[in-house]
């Protein structure tokens, strides 16, 4: 049994990207901690919003086409940011809500052949910083998790999401957790 501070009991969590493999693990872990999961916005108030969108594109920057770059940016940046904006404008996020964006270590270190992907995740870093400042007065926390691309780390990513959604992190906002096992992208 987990500590009560890590409970998601009574919290409605919207998981944007629940259909992905990592999204499924996050959904299961949040449910185990008492969270009520939604895959799409409903009429109920949302206590937690997780963006688990991760469209990758293997392409060197020199070979990158504008349509391919725009597709990655649309999926990884524009869609989650606009969904967040819609929920904020409609007053759908509960007081003290938590927003978690899934990033990547590529956003911090780059990765050969992953320019569009790294740029999209780095853009979310800026959004996290701005949104955390903009929503602080409303008590809404905004954070990110940057895992190394390794499915063996997904349970740790899911547990980190639970932490950031829970009351245990009530004073944490505007930060990014690196989950890389001290291995850099270049060494992975």
Short mmCIF file of N, CA and C in Angstrom, two decimals:
data_model
loop_
_atom_site.label_atom_id
_atom_site.label_comp_id
_atom_site.label_asym_id
_atom_site.label_seq_id
_atom_site.Cartn_x
_atom_site.Cartn_y
_atom_site.Cartn_z
N UNK A 1 0.84 -1.19 0.00
CA UNK A 1 0.00 0.00 0.00
C UNK A 1 0.88 1.25 0.00
N UNK A 2 0.54 2.21 -0.81
CA UNK A 2 1.35 3.42 -0.92
C UNK A 2 0.97 4.42 0.18
N UNK A 3 1.87 5.35 0.40
CA UNK A 3 1.64 6.42 1.36
C UNK A 3 0.47 7.26 0.89
N UNK A 4 -0.40 7.75 1.80
CA UNK A 4 -1.57 8.54 1.38
C UNK A 4 -1.23 9.78 0.55
N UNK A 5 -0.06 10.35 0.77
CA UNK A 5 0.33 11.53 -0.01
C UNK A 5 0.47 11.21 -1.50
N UNK A 6 0.69 9.92 -1.82
CA UNK A 6 0.84 9.50 -3.21
C UNK A 6 -0.46 8.98 -3.81
N UNK A 7 -1.55 9.13 -3.08
CA UNK A 7 -2.84 8.64 -3.54
C UNK A 7 -3.42 9.56 -4.61
N UNK A 8 -4.11 8.94 -5.54
CA UNK A 8 -4.86 9.70 -6.55
C UNK A 8 -6.36 9.49 -6.34
N UNK A 9 -6.72 8.96 -5.17
CA UNK A 9 -8.12 8.71 -4.83
C UNK A 9 -8.94 9.98 -4.96
N UNK A 10 -10.07 9.89 -5.67
CA UNK A 10 -10.95 11.04 -5.85
C UNK A 10 -10.49 12.00 -6.93
N UNK A 11 -9.42 11.68 -7.63
CA UNK A 11 -8.91 12.56 -8.69
C UNK A 11 -9.28 12.00 -10.06
N UNK A 12 -9.76 12.89 -10.92
CA UNK A 12 -10.04 12.53 -12.30
C UNK A 12 -8.83 12.96 -13.13
N UNK A 13 -8.29 12.01 -13.87
CA UNK A 13 -7.06 12.22 -14.63
C UNK A 13 -7.36 12.05 -16.12
N UNK A 14 -7.05 13.07 -16.91
CA UNK A 14 -7.17 12.98 -18.37
C UNK A 14 -5.81 12.60 -18.92
N UNK A 15 -5.74 11.46 -19.60
CA UNK A 15 -4.49 10.97 -20.17
C UNK A 15 -4.55 11.11 -21.68
N UNK A 16 -3.91 12.14 -22.19
CA UNK A 16 -3.83 12.41 -23.62
C UNK A 16 -2.72 11.51 -24.19
N UNK A 17 -3.11 10.49 -24.93
CA UNK A 17 -2.15 9.52 -25.45
C UNK A 17 -2.24 8.19 -24.73
N UNK A 18 -3.40 7.90 -24.17
CA UNK A 18 -3.59 6.66 -23.41
C UNK A 18 -3.42 5.43 -24.28
N UNK A 19 -3.59 5.57 -25.59
CA UNK A 19 -3.52 4.41 -26.47
C UNK A 19 -2.09 3.96 -26.77
N UNK A 20 -1.09 4.74 -26.37
CA UNK A 20 0.30 4.33 -26.59
C UNK A 20 0.70 3.29 -25.55
N UNK A 21 1.78 2.57 -25.80
CA UNK A 21 2.24 1.55 -24.86
C UNK A 21 2.59 2.18 -23.51
N UNK A 22 3.32 3.29 -23.54
CA UNK A 22 3.64 3.98 -22.29
C UNK A 22 2.38 4.54 -21.65
N UNK A 23 1.47 5.06 -22.44
CA UNK A 23 0.19 5.56 -21.91
C UNK A 23 -0.58 4.48 -21.17
N UNK A 24 -0.55 3.25 -21.67
CA UNK A 24 -1.23 2.14 -21.01
C UNK A 24 -0.62 1.85 -19.64
N UNK A 25 0.70 1.88 -19.57
CA UNK A 25 1.38 1.64 -18.29
C UNK A 25 1.07 2.77 -17.30
N UNK A 26 1.08 4.00 -17.79
CA UNK A 26 0.74 5.15 -16.93
C UNK A 26 -0.70 5.02 -16.44
N UNK A 27 -1.62 4.67 -17.33
CA UNK A 27 -3.03 4.53 -16.95
C UNK A 27 -3.19 3.46 -15.87
N UNK A 28 -2.54 2.34 -16.05
CA UNK A 28 -2.65 1.24 -15.08
C UNK A 28 -2.08 1.67 -13.71
N UNK A 29 -0.94 2.35 -13.74
CA UNK A 29 -0.32 2.79 -12.49
C UNK A 29 -1.17 3.84 -11.78
N UNK A 30 -1.70 4.78 -12.53
CA UNK A 30 -2.58 5.80 -11.93
C UNK A 30 -3.83 5.15 -11.34
N UNK A 31 -4.40 4.18 -12.04
CA UNK A 31 -5.58 3.46 -11.54
C UNK A 31 -5.26 2.72 -10.25
N UNK A 32 -4.09 2.11 -10.20
CA UNK A 32 -3.68 1.39 -8.99
C UNK A 32 -3.56 2.33 -7.79
N UNK A 33 -3.32 3.59 -8.04
CA UNK A 33 -3.21 4.59 -6.97
C UNK A 33 -4.53 5.33 -6.74
N UNK A 34 -5.61 4.82 -7.35
CA UNK A 34 -6.95 5.35 -7.09
C UNK A 34 -7.46 6.38 -8.07
N UNK A 35 -6.71 6.70 -9.10
CA UNK A 35 -7.14 7.71 -10.06
C UNK A 35 -8.25 7.20 -10.97
N UNK A 36 -9.16 8.09 -11.33
CA UNK A 36 -10.22 7.80 -12.31
C UNK A 36 -9.73 8.35 -13.65
N UNK A 37 -9.45 7.46 -14.61
CA UNK A 37 -8.81 7.84 -15.87
C UNK A 37 -9.82 8.11 -16.97
N UNK A 38 -9.52 9.15 -17.75
CA UNK A 38 -10.28 9.49 -18.94
C UNK A 38 -9.32 9.53 -20.13
N UNK A 39 -9.78 9.07 -21.29
CA UNK A 39 -8.97 9.15 -22.51
C UNK A 39 -9.32 10.40 -23.31
N UNK A 40 -10.50 10.93 -23.10
CA UNK A 40 -10.94 12.15 -23.77
C UNK A 40 -11.63 13.05 -22.75
N UNK A 41 -11.63 14.35 -22.97
CA UNK A 41 -12.29 15.25 -22.01
C UNK A 41 -13.78 14.94 -21.90
N UNK A 42 -14.26 14.91 -20.67
CA UNK A 42 -15.69 14.74 -20.40
C UNK A 42 -16.17 16.01 -19.70
N UNK A 43 -17.35 15.95 -19.13
CA UNK A 43 -17.91 17.12 -18.46
C UNK A 43 -17.37 17.31 -17.04
N UNK A 44 -16.75 16.28 -16.48
CA UNK A 44 -16.28 16.40 -15.09
C UNK A 44 -15.00 17.22 -14.99
N UNK A 45 -14.77 17.76 -13.81
CA UNK A 45 -13.58 18.57 -13.57
C UNK A 45 -12.36 17.66 -13.52
N UNK A 46 -11.25 18.15 -14.03
CA UNK A 46 -10.02 17.37 -14.17
C UNK A 46 -9.01 17.83 -13.12
N UNK A 47 -8.48 16.84 -12.39
CA UNK A 47 -7.49 17.11 -11.35
C UNK A 47 -6.07 16.89 -11.85
N UNK A 48 -5.95 16.10 -12.90
CA UNK A 48 -4.64 15.82 -13.47
C UNK A 48 -4.73 15.68 -14.97
N UNK A 49 -3.76 16.24 -15.66
CA UNK A 49 -3.70 16.17 -17.12
C UNK A 49 -2.31 15.68 -17.50
N UNK A 50 -2.27 14.56 -18.20
CA UNK A 50 -1.00 13.97 -18.63
C UNK A 50 -0.96 14.00 -20.15
N UNK A 51 0.12 14.55 -20.69
CA UNK A 51 0.32 14.54 -22.14
C UNK A 51 1.39 13.50 -22.45
N UNK A 52 0.95 12.38 -23.01
CA UNK A 52 1.85 11.27 -23.34
C UNK A 52 1.84 11.07 -24.85
N UNK A 53 2.07 12.15 -25.57
CA UNK A 53 2.11 12.12 -27.03
C UNK A 53 3.59 12.06 -27.43
N UNK A 54 3.92 11.14 -28.29
CA UNK A 54 5.34 10.93 -28.59
C UNK A 54 5.52 10.47 -30.02
N UNK A 55 5.32 11.36 -30.96
CA UNK A 55 5.56 11.01 -32.36
C UNK A 55 7.02 11.26 -32.68
N UNK A 56 7.70 10.21 -33.08
CA UNK A 56 9.12 10.33 -33.41
C UNK A 56 9.29 10.31 -34.92
N UNK A 57 10.42 10.85 -35.35
CA UNK A 57 10.76 10.88 -36.77
C UNK A 57 12.26 10.75 -36.87
N UNK A 58 12.71 9.68 -37.46
CA UNK A 58 14.15 9.48 -37.65
C UNK A 58 14.57 10.17 -38.93
N UNK A 59 15.28 11.28 -38.78
CA UNK A 59 15.75 12.03 -39.94
C UNK A 59 16.82 13.01 -39.49
N UNK A 60 17.91 13.03 -40.21
CA UNK A 60 18.91 14.06 -39.96
C UNK A 60 18.31 15.41 -40.33
N UNK A 61 18.76 16.45 -39.67
CA UNK A 61 18.24 17.79 -39.95
C UNK A 61 18.45 18.15 -41.42
N UNK A 62 19.57 17.79 -42.00
CA UNK A 62 19.86 18.11 -43.39
C UNK A 62 18.87 17.46 -44.36
N UNK A 63 18.23 16.38 -43.95
CA UNK A 63 17.29 15.66 -44.80
C UNK A 63 15.82 15.90 -44.44
N UNK A 64 15.56 16.73 -43.45
CA UNK A 64 14.22 16.94 -42.91
C UNK A 64 13.37 17.79 -43.86
N UNK A 65 12.16 17.33 -44.12
CA UNK A 65 11.24 18.13 -44.95
C UNK A 65 10.35 18.97 -44.04
N UNK A 66 9.89 20.08 -44.58
CA UNK A 66 9.00 20.95 -43.80
C UNK A 66 7.71 20.23 -43.40
N UNK A 67 7.05 19.48 -44.31
CA UNK A 67 5.83 18.77 -43.89
C UNK A 67 6.09 17.77 -42.75
N UNK A 68 7.22 17.07 -42.81
CA UNK A 68 7.54 16.11 -41.74
C UNK A 68 7.77 16.84 -40.42
N UNK A 69 8.49 17.95 -40.46
CA UNK A 69 8.72 18.74 -39.26
C UNK A 69 7.40 19.25 -38.69
N UNK A 70 6.54 19.75 -39.54
CA UNK A 70 5.24 20.27 -39.08
C UNK A 70 4.37 19.17 -38.48
N UNK A 71 4.45 17.97 -39.03
CA UNK A 71 3.66 16.85 -38.49
C UNK A 71 4.12 16.50 -37.08
N UNK A 72 5.42 16.47 -36.85
CA UNK A 72 5.95 16.18 -35.52
C UNK A 72 5.57 17.29 -34.54
N UNK A 73 5.69 18.54 -34.98
CA UNK A 73 5.33 19.67 -34.11
C UNK A 73 3.83 19.67 -33.80
N UNK A 74 3.01 19.34 -34.79
CA UNK A 74 1.56 19.28 -34.58
C UNK A 74 1.22 18.24 -33.51
N UNK A 75 1.80 17.06 -33.62
CA UNK A 75 1.49 15.99 -32.68
C UNK A 75 2.07 16.24 -31.29
N UNK A 76 3.35 16.59 -31.24
CA UNK A 76 4.05 16.66 -29.96
C UNK A 76 3.90 17.99 -29.22
N UNK A 77 3.61 19.07 -29.95
CA UNK A 77 3.54 20.39 -29.30
C UNK A 77 2.16 21.01 -29.43
N UNK A 78 1.72 21.23 -30.65
CA UNK A 78 0.50 22.02 -30.86
C UNK A 78 -0.73 21.33 -30.26
N UNK A 79 -0.91 20.04 -30.54
CA UNK A 79 -2.10 19.34 -30.01
C UNK A 79 -2.16 19.38 -28.48
N UNK A 80 -1.09 19.00 -27.75
CA UNK A 80 -1.19 19.05 -26.29
C UNK A 80 -1.33 20.47 -25.73
N UNK A 81 -0.68 21.43 -26.34
CA UNK A 81 -0.77 22.81 -25.85
C UNK A 81 -2.19 23.35 -26.07
N UNK A 82 -2.77 23.08 -27.23
CA UNK A 82 -4.12 23.57 -27.50
C UNK A 82 -5.17 22.88 -26.63
N UNK A 83 -4.97 21.60 -26.34
CA UNK A 83 -5.89 20.90 -25.42
C UNK A 83 -5.79 21.52 -24.03
N UNK A 84 -4.57 21.79 -23.58
CA UNK A 84 -4.38 22.43 -22.28
C UNK A 84 -5.06 23.80 -22.26
N UNK A 85 -4.86 24.58 -23.31
CA UNK A 85 -5.49 25.90 -23.41
C UNK A 85 -7.01 25.80 -23.33
N UNK A 86 -7.57 24.85 -24.06
CA UNK A 86 -9.03 24.66 -24.07
C UNK A 86 -9.54 24.35 -22.66
N UNK A 87 -8.86 23.46 -21.95
CA UNK A 87 -9.28 23.10 -20.60
C UNK A 87 -9.15 24.28 -19.64
N UNK A 88 -8.10 25.07 -19.79
CA UNK A 88 -7.93 26.25 -18.96
C UNK A 88 -9.00 27.29 -19.25
N UNK A 89 -9.25 27.56 -20.52
CA UNK A 89 -10.24 28.57 -20.89
C UNK A 89 -11.65 28.19 -20.47
N UNK A 90 -11.94 26.89 -20.46
CA UNK A 90 -13.28 26.42 -20.09
C UNK A 90 -13.42 26.15 -18.60
N UNK A 91 -12.37 26.45 -17.83
CA UNK A 91 -12.42 26.23 -16.39
C UNK A 91 -12.56 24.78 -15.99
N UNK A 92 -12.05 23.89 -16.82
CA UNK A 92 -12.21 22.45 -16.59
C UNK A 92 -11.15 21.86 -15.67
N UNK A 93 -10.04 22.60 -15.46
CA UNK A 93 -9.02 22.10 -14.54
C UNK A 93 -9.36 22.55 -13.12
N UNK A 94 -9.38 21.59 -12.22
CA UNK A 94 -9.73 21.86 -10.82
C UNK A 94 -8.65 22.71 -10.16
N UNK A 95 -9.04 23.43 -9.10
CA UNK A 95 -8.01 24.13 -8.32
C UNK A 95 -6.99 23.09 -7.82
N UNK A 96 -5.75 23.46 -7.82
CA UNK A 96 -4.66 22.57 -7.39
C UNK A 96 -4.42 21.42 -8.39
N UNK A 97 -4.89 21.55 -9.62
CA UNK A 97 -4.66 20.52 -10.64
C UNK A 97 -3.17 20.43 -10.97
N UNK A 98 -2.81 19.32 -11.58
CA UNK A 98 -1.43 19.09 -12.00
C UNK A 98 -1.42 18.70 -13.46
N UNK A 99 -0.52 19.34 -14.22
CA UNK A 99 -0.34 19.04 -15.64
C UNK A 99 1.05 18.45 -15.81
N UNK A 100 1.14 17.31 -16.49
CA UNK A 100 2.42 16.63 -16.70
C UNK A 100 2.61 16.39 -18.19
N UNK A 101 3.71 16.91 -18.72
CA UNK A 101 4.09 16.67 -20.12
C UNK A 101 5.19 15.63 -20.15
N UNK A 102 5.06 14.63 -21.03
CA UNK A 102 6.13 13.66 -21.25
C UNK A 102 7.06 14.22 -22.30
N UNK A 103 8.30 14.36 -21.93
CA UNK A 103 9.34 14.91 -22.79
C UNK A 103 10.27 13.78 -23.22
N UNK A 104 11.55 14.07 -23.31
CA UNK A 104 12.57 13.10 -23.67
C UNK A 104 13.92 13.68 -23.29
N UNK A 105 14.87 12.81 -23.00
CA UNK A 105 16.22 13.31 -22.77
C UNK A 105 16.75 14.01 -24.02
N UNK A 106 16.22 13.67 -25.19
CA UNK A 106 16.63 14.34 -26.44
C UNK A 106 16.36 15.83 -26.39
N UNK A 107 15.37 16.26 -25.61
CA UNK A 107 15.06 17.69 -25.48
C UNK A 107 16.18 18.45 -24.80
N UNK A 108 16.97 17.77 -23.98
CA UNK A 108 18.02 18.40 -23.20
C UNK A 108 19.41 18.21 -23.81
N UNK A 109 19.59 17.08 -24.52
CA UNK A 109 20.93 16.72 -25.00
C UNK A 109 21.01 16.57 -26.50
N UNK A 110 19.86 16.56 -27.17
CA UNK A 110 19.87 16.27 -28.59
C UNK A 110 20.09 14.79 -28.84
N UNK A 111 19.93 14.39 -30.06
CA UNK A 111 20.17 13.00 -30.46
C UNK A 111 20.35 12.99 -31.97
N UNK A 112 21.41 12.39 -32.43
CA UNK A 112 21.66 12.33 -33.87
C UNK A 112 20.48 11.69 -34.58
N UNK A 113 20.05 12.32 -35.66
CA UNK A 113 18.94 11.79 -36.45
C UNK A 113 17.57 12.05 -35.83
N UNK A 114 17.50 12.87 -34.78
CA UNK A 114 16.24 13.13 -34.08
C UNK A 114 15.97 14.63 -33.92
N UNK A 115 16.41 15.42 -34.88
CA UNK A 115 16.29 16.88 -34.77
C UNK A 115 14.87 17.37 -34.58
N UNK A 116 13.93 16.89 -35.38
CA UNK A 116 12.54 17.33 -35.27
C UNK A 116 11.95 16.90 -33.93
N UNK A 117 12.22 15.68 -33.55
CA UNK A 117 11.71 15.15 -32.28
C UNK A 117 12.29 15.93 -31.10
N UNK A 118 13.61 16.11 -31.10
CA UNK A 118 14.26 16.85 -30.01
C UNK A 118 13.74 18.28 -29.94
N UNK A 119 13.54 18.92 -31.09
CA UNK A 119 13.03 20.28 -31.12
C UNK A 119 11.61 20.36 -30.56
N UNK A 120 10.79 19.37 -30.89
CA UNK A 120 9.41 19.37 -30.39
C UNK A 120 9.37 19.22 -28.88
N UNK A 121 10.20 18.36 -28.35
CA UNK A 121 10.23 18.14 -26.90
C UNK A 121 10.88 19.34 -26.19
N UNK A 122 11.86 19.97 -26.82
CA UNK A 122 12.47 21.18 -26.25
C UNK A 122 11.45 22.32 -26.23
N UNK A 123 10.60 22.40 -27.24
CA UNK A 123 9.56 23.43 -27.26
C UNK A 123 8.64 23.27 -26.05
N UNK A 124 8.33 22.03 -25.69
CA UNK A 124 7.49 21.80 -24.52
C UNK A 124 8.18 22.25 -23.23
N UNK A 125 9.51 22.19 -23.20
CA UNK A 125 10.24 22.72 -22.03
C UNK A 125 9.89 24.18 -21.80
N UNK A 126 9.89 24.97 -22.86
CA UNK A 126 9.53 26.37 -22.75
C UNK A 126 8.09 26.56 -22.32
N UNK A 127 7.20 25.76 -22.87
CA UNK A 127 5.78 25.82 -22.51
C UNK A 127 5.62 25.52 -21.02
N UNK A 128 6.32 24.51 -20.53
CA UNK A 128 6.23 24.15 -19.11
C UNK A 128 6.62 25.34 -18.23
N UNK A 129 7.73 25.97 -18.56
CA UNK A 129 8.20 27.10 -17.76
C UNK A 129 7.17 28.24 -17.76
N UNK A 130 6.68 28.61 -18.92
CA UNK A 130 5.72 29.71 -19.02
C UNK A 130 4.39 29.37 -18.36
N UNK A 131 3.89 28.19 -18.64
CA UNK A 131 2.60 27.79 -18.10
C UNK A 131 2.65 27.66 -16.57
N UNK A 132 3.76 27.18 -16.04
CA UNK A 132 3.91 27.07 -14.58
C UNK A 132 3.81 28.46 -13.95
N UNK A 133 4.46 29.45 -14.54
CA UNK A 133 4.39 30.82 -14.02
C UNK A 133 2.99 31.41 -14.18
N UNK A 134 2.38 31.17 -15.33
CA UNK A 134 1.06 31.73 -15.60
C UNK A 134 -0.02 31.15 -14.70
N UNK A 135 0.11 29.88 -14.32
CA UNK A 135 -0.94 29.20 -13.56
C UNK A 135 -0.65 29.11 -12.06
N UNK A 136 0.49 29.62 -11.62
CA UNK A 136 0.86 29.52 -10.20
C UNK A 136 -0.19 30.15 -9.29
N UNK A 137 -0.72 31.29 -9.67
CA UNK A 137 -1.72 31.97 -8.83
C UNK A 137 -2.99 31.15 -8.68
N UNK A 138 -3.27 30.28 -9.65
CA UNK A 138 -4.45 29.41 -9.57
C UNK A 138 -4.13 28.10 -8.85
N UNK A 139 -2.88 27.92 -8.46
CA UNK A 139 -2.49 26.70 -7.77
C UNK A 139 -2.32 25.51 -8.70
N UNK A 140 -2.29 25.75 -10.00
CA UNK A 140 -2.12 24.66 -10.97
C UNK A 140 -0.64 24.46 -11.21
N UNK A 141 -0.19 23.22 -11.03
CA UNK A 141 1.22 22.88 -11.21
C UNK A 141 1.44 22.33 -12.60
N UNK A 142 2.61 22.64 -13.18
CA UNK A 142 2.95 22.19 -14.53
C UNK A 142 4.39 21.68 -14.50
N UNK A 143 4.57 20.43 -14.88
CA UNK A 143 5.90 19.80 -14.84
C UNK A 143 6.08 18.89 -16.04
N UNK A 144 7.29 18.41 -16.23
CA UNK A 144 7.61 17.48 -17.30
C UNK A 144 8.46 16.33 -16.79
N UNK A 145 8.42 15.26 -17.53
CA UNK A 145 9.26 14.09 -17.26
C UNK A 145 10.01 13.78 -18.53
N UNK A 146 11.34 13.67 -18.42
CA UNK A 146 12.20 13.42 -19.57
C UNK A 146 12.88 12.06 -19.44
N UNK A 147 12.24 11.02 -19.97
CA UNK A 147 12.87 9.70 -19.89
C UNK A 147 13.80 9.43 -21.08
N UNK A 148 14.78 8.59 -20.83
CA UNK A 148 15.60 8.05 -21.91
C UNK A 148 14.71 7.08 -22.69
N UNK A 149 14.88 6.95 -24.00
CA UNK A 149 14.02 6.04 -24.78
C UNK A 149 14.35 4.58 -24.50
N UNK A 150 13.77 4.05 -23.44
CA UNK A 150 14.05 2.68 -23.01
C UNK A 150 12.81 2.17 -22.29
N UNK A 151 12.12 1.21 -22.87
CA UNK A 151 10.89 0.68 -22.28
C UNK A 151 11.11 0.11 -20.89
N UNK A 152 12.32 -0.28 -20.55
CA UNK A 152 12.59 -0.80 -19.20
C UNK A 152 12.38 0.28 -18.14
N UNK A 153 12.42 1.54 -18.54
CA UNK A 153 12.24 2.66 -17.60
C UNK A 153 10.77 3.05 -17.44
N UNK A 154 9.88 2.52 -18.24
CA UNK A 154 8.49 2.96 -18.23
C UNK A 154 7.80 2.83 -16.87
N UNK A 155 8.02 1.76 -16.11
CA UNK A 155 7.41 1.73 -14.77
C UNK A 155 7.87 2.90 -13.90
N UNK A 156 9.14 3.30 -14.03
CA UNK A 156 9.63 4.45 -13.27
C UNK A 156 9.01 5.75 -13.77
N UNK A 157 8.79 5.84 -15.07
CA UNK A 157 8.13 7.00 -15.64
C UNK A 157 6.70 7.08 -15.08
N UNK A 158 5.99 5.97 -15.09
CA UNK A 158 4.61 5.94 -14.58
C UNK A 158 4.56 6.31 -13.10
N UNK A 159 5.49 5.80 -12.30
CA UNK A 159 5.52 6.16 -10.88
C UNK A 159 5.84 7.64 -10.69
N UNK A 160 6.67 8.20 -11.56
CA UNK A 160 6.98 9.63 -11.49
C UNK A 160 5.76 10.46 -11.85
N UNK A 161 4.97 10.01 -12.79
CA UNK A 161 3.73 10.69 -13.14
C UNK A 161 2.80 10.72 -11.93
N UNK A 162 2.65 9.56 -11.26
CA UNK A 162 1.81 9.50 -10.06
C UNK A 162 2.30 10.51 -9.03
N UNK A 163 3.61 10.56 -8.80
CA UNK A 163 4.17 11.51 -7.86
C UNK A 163 3.79 12.94 -8.22
N UNK A 164 3.95 13.32 -9.49
CA UNK A 164 3.66 14.69 -9.91
C UNK A 164 2.17 15.02 -9.89
N UNK A 165 1.32 14.02 -10.01
CA UNK A 165 -0.12 14.24 -9.93
C UNK A 165 -0.62 14.28 -8.49
N UNK A 166 0.12 13.66 -7.60
CA UNK A 166 -0.32 13.50 -6.21
C UNK A 166 -0.03 14.73 -5.36
N UNK A 167 -0.60 14.74 -4.18
CA UNK A 167 -0.35 15.82 -3.23
C UNK A 167 1.07 15.80 -2.69
N UNK A 168 1.79 14.72 -2.90
CA UNK A 168 3.19 14.65 -2.44
C UNK A 168 4.06 15.68 -3.16
N UNK A 169 3.63 16.15 -4.32
CA UNK A 169 4.41 17.13 -5.08
C UNK A 169 3.73 18.50 -5.11
N UNK A 170 2.93 18.79 -4.12
CA UNK A 170 2.11 20.01 -4.14
C UNK A 170 2.90 21.30 -4.24
N UNK A 171 4.19 21.28 -3.94
CA UNK A 171 5.02 22.48 -4.03
C UNK A 171 5.98 22.44 -5.22
N UNK A 172 5.79 21.49 -6.12
CA UNK A 172 6.70 21.33 -7.26
C UNK A 172 5.99 21.79 -8.53
N UNK A 173 6.57 22.79 -9.18
CA UNK A 173 6.03 23.26 -10.45
C UNK A 173 7.15 23.87 -11.29
N UNK A 174 7.01 23.75 -12.60
CA UNK A 174 7.99 24.33 -13.52
C UNK A 174 9.28 23.54 -13.62
N UNK A 175 9.24 22.27 -13.29
CA UNK A 175 10.46 21.46 -13.32
C UNK A 175 10.31 20.29 -14.27
N UNK A 176 11.44 19.69 -14.60
CA UNK A 176 11.48 18.48 -15.42
C UNK A 176 12.31 17.43 -14.70
N UNK A 177 11.73 16.25 -14.55
CA UNK A 177 12.46 15.13 -13.97
C UNK A 177 13.16 14.36 -15.08
N UNK A 178 14.46 14.16 -14.92
CA UNK A 178 15.22 13.35 -15.88
C UNK A 178 15.19 11.91 -15.38
N UNK A 179 14.78 10.99 -16.23
CA UNK A 179 14.80 9.57 -15.89
C UNK A 179 15.67 8.91 -16.95
N UNK A 180 16.96 8.85 -16.63
CA UNK A 180 17.89 8.34 -17.64
C UNK A 180 18.90 7.33 -17.09
N UNK A 181 18.81 7.01 -15.82
CA UNK A 181 19.76 6.04 -15.26
C UNK A 181 21.20 6.47 -15.45
N UNK A 182 21.43 7.77 -15.50
CA UNK A 182 22.73 8.41 -15.70
C UNK A 182 23.37 8.07 -17.05
N UNK A 183 22.56 7.59 -17.97
CA UNK A 183 23.05 7.31 -19.33
C UNK A 183 22.57 8.43 -20.24
N UNK A 184 23.49 9.03 -20.97
CA UNK A 184 23.11 10.09 -21.89
C UNK A 184 22.56 9.50 -23.17
N UNK A 185 21.88 10.31 -23.92
CA UNK A 185 21.28 9.89 -25.20
C UNK A 185 22.36 9.32 -26.13
N UNK A 186 23.50 9.95 -26.14
CA UNK A 186 24.56 9.52 -27.04
C UNK A 186 25.08 8.13 -26.67
N UNK A 187 25.07 7.83 -25.37
CA UNK A 187 25.59 6.53 -24.92
C UNK A 187 24.53 5.45 -24.98
N UNK A 188 23.24 5.83 -25.05
CA UNK A 188 22.15 4.85 -25.00
C UNK A 188 22.05 4.03 -26.27
#
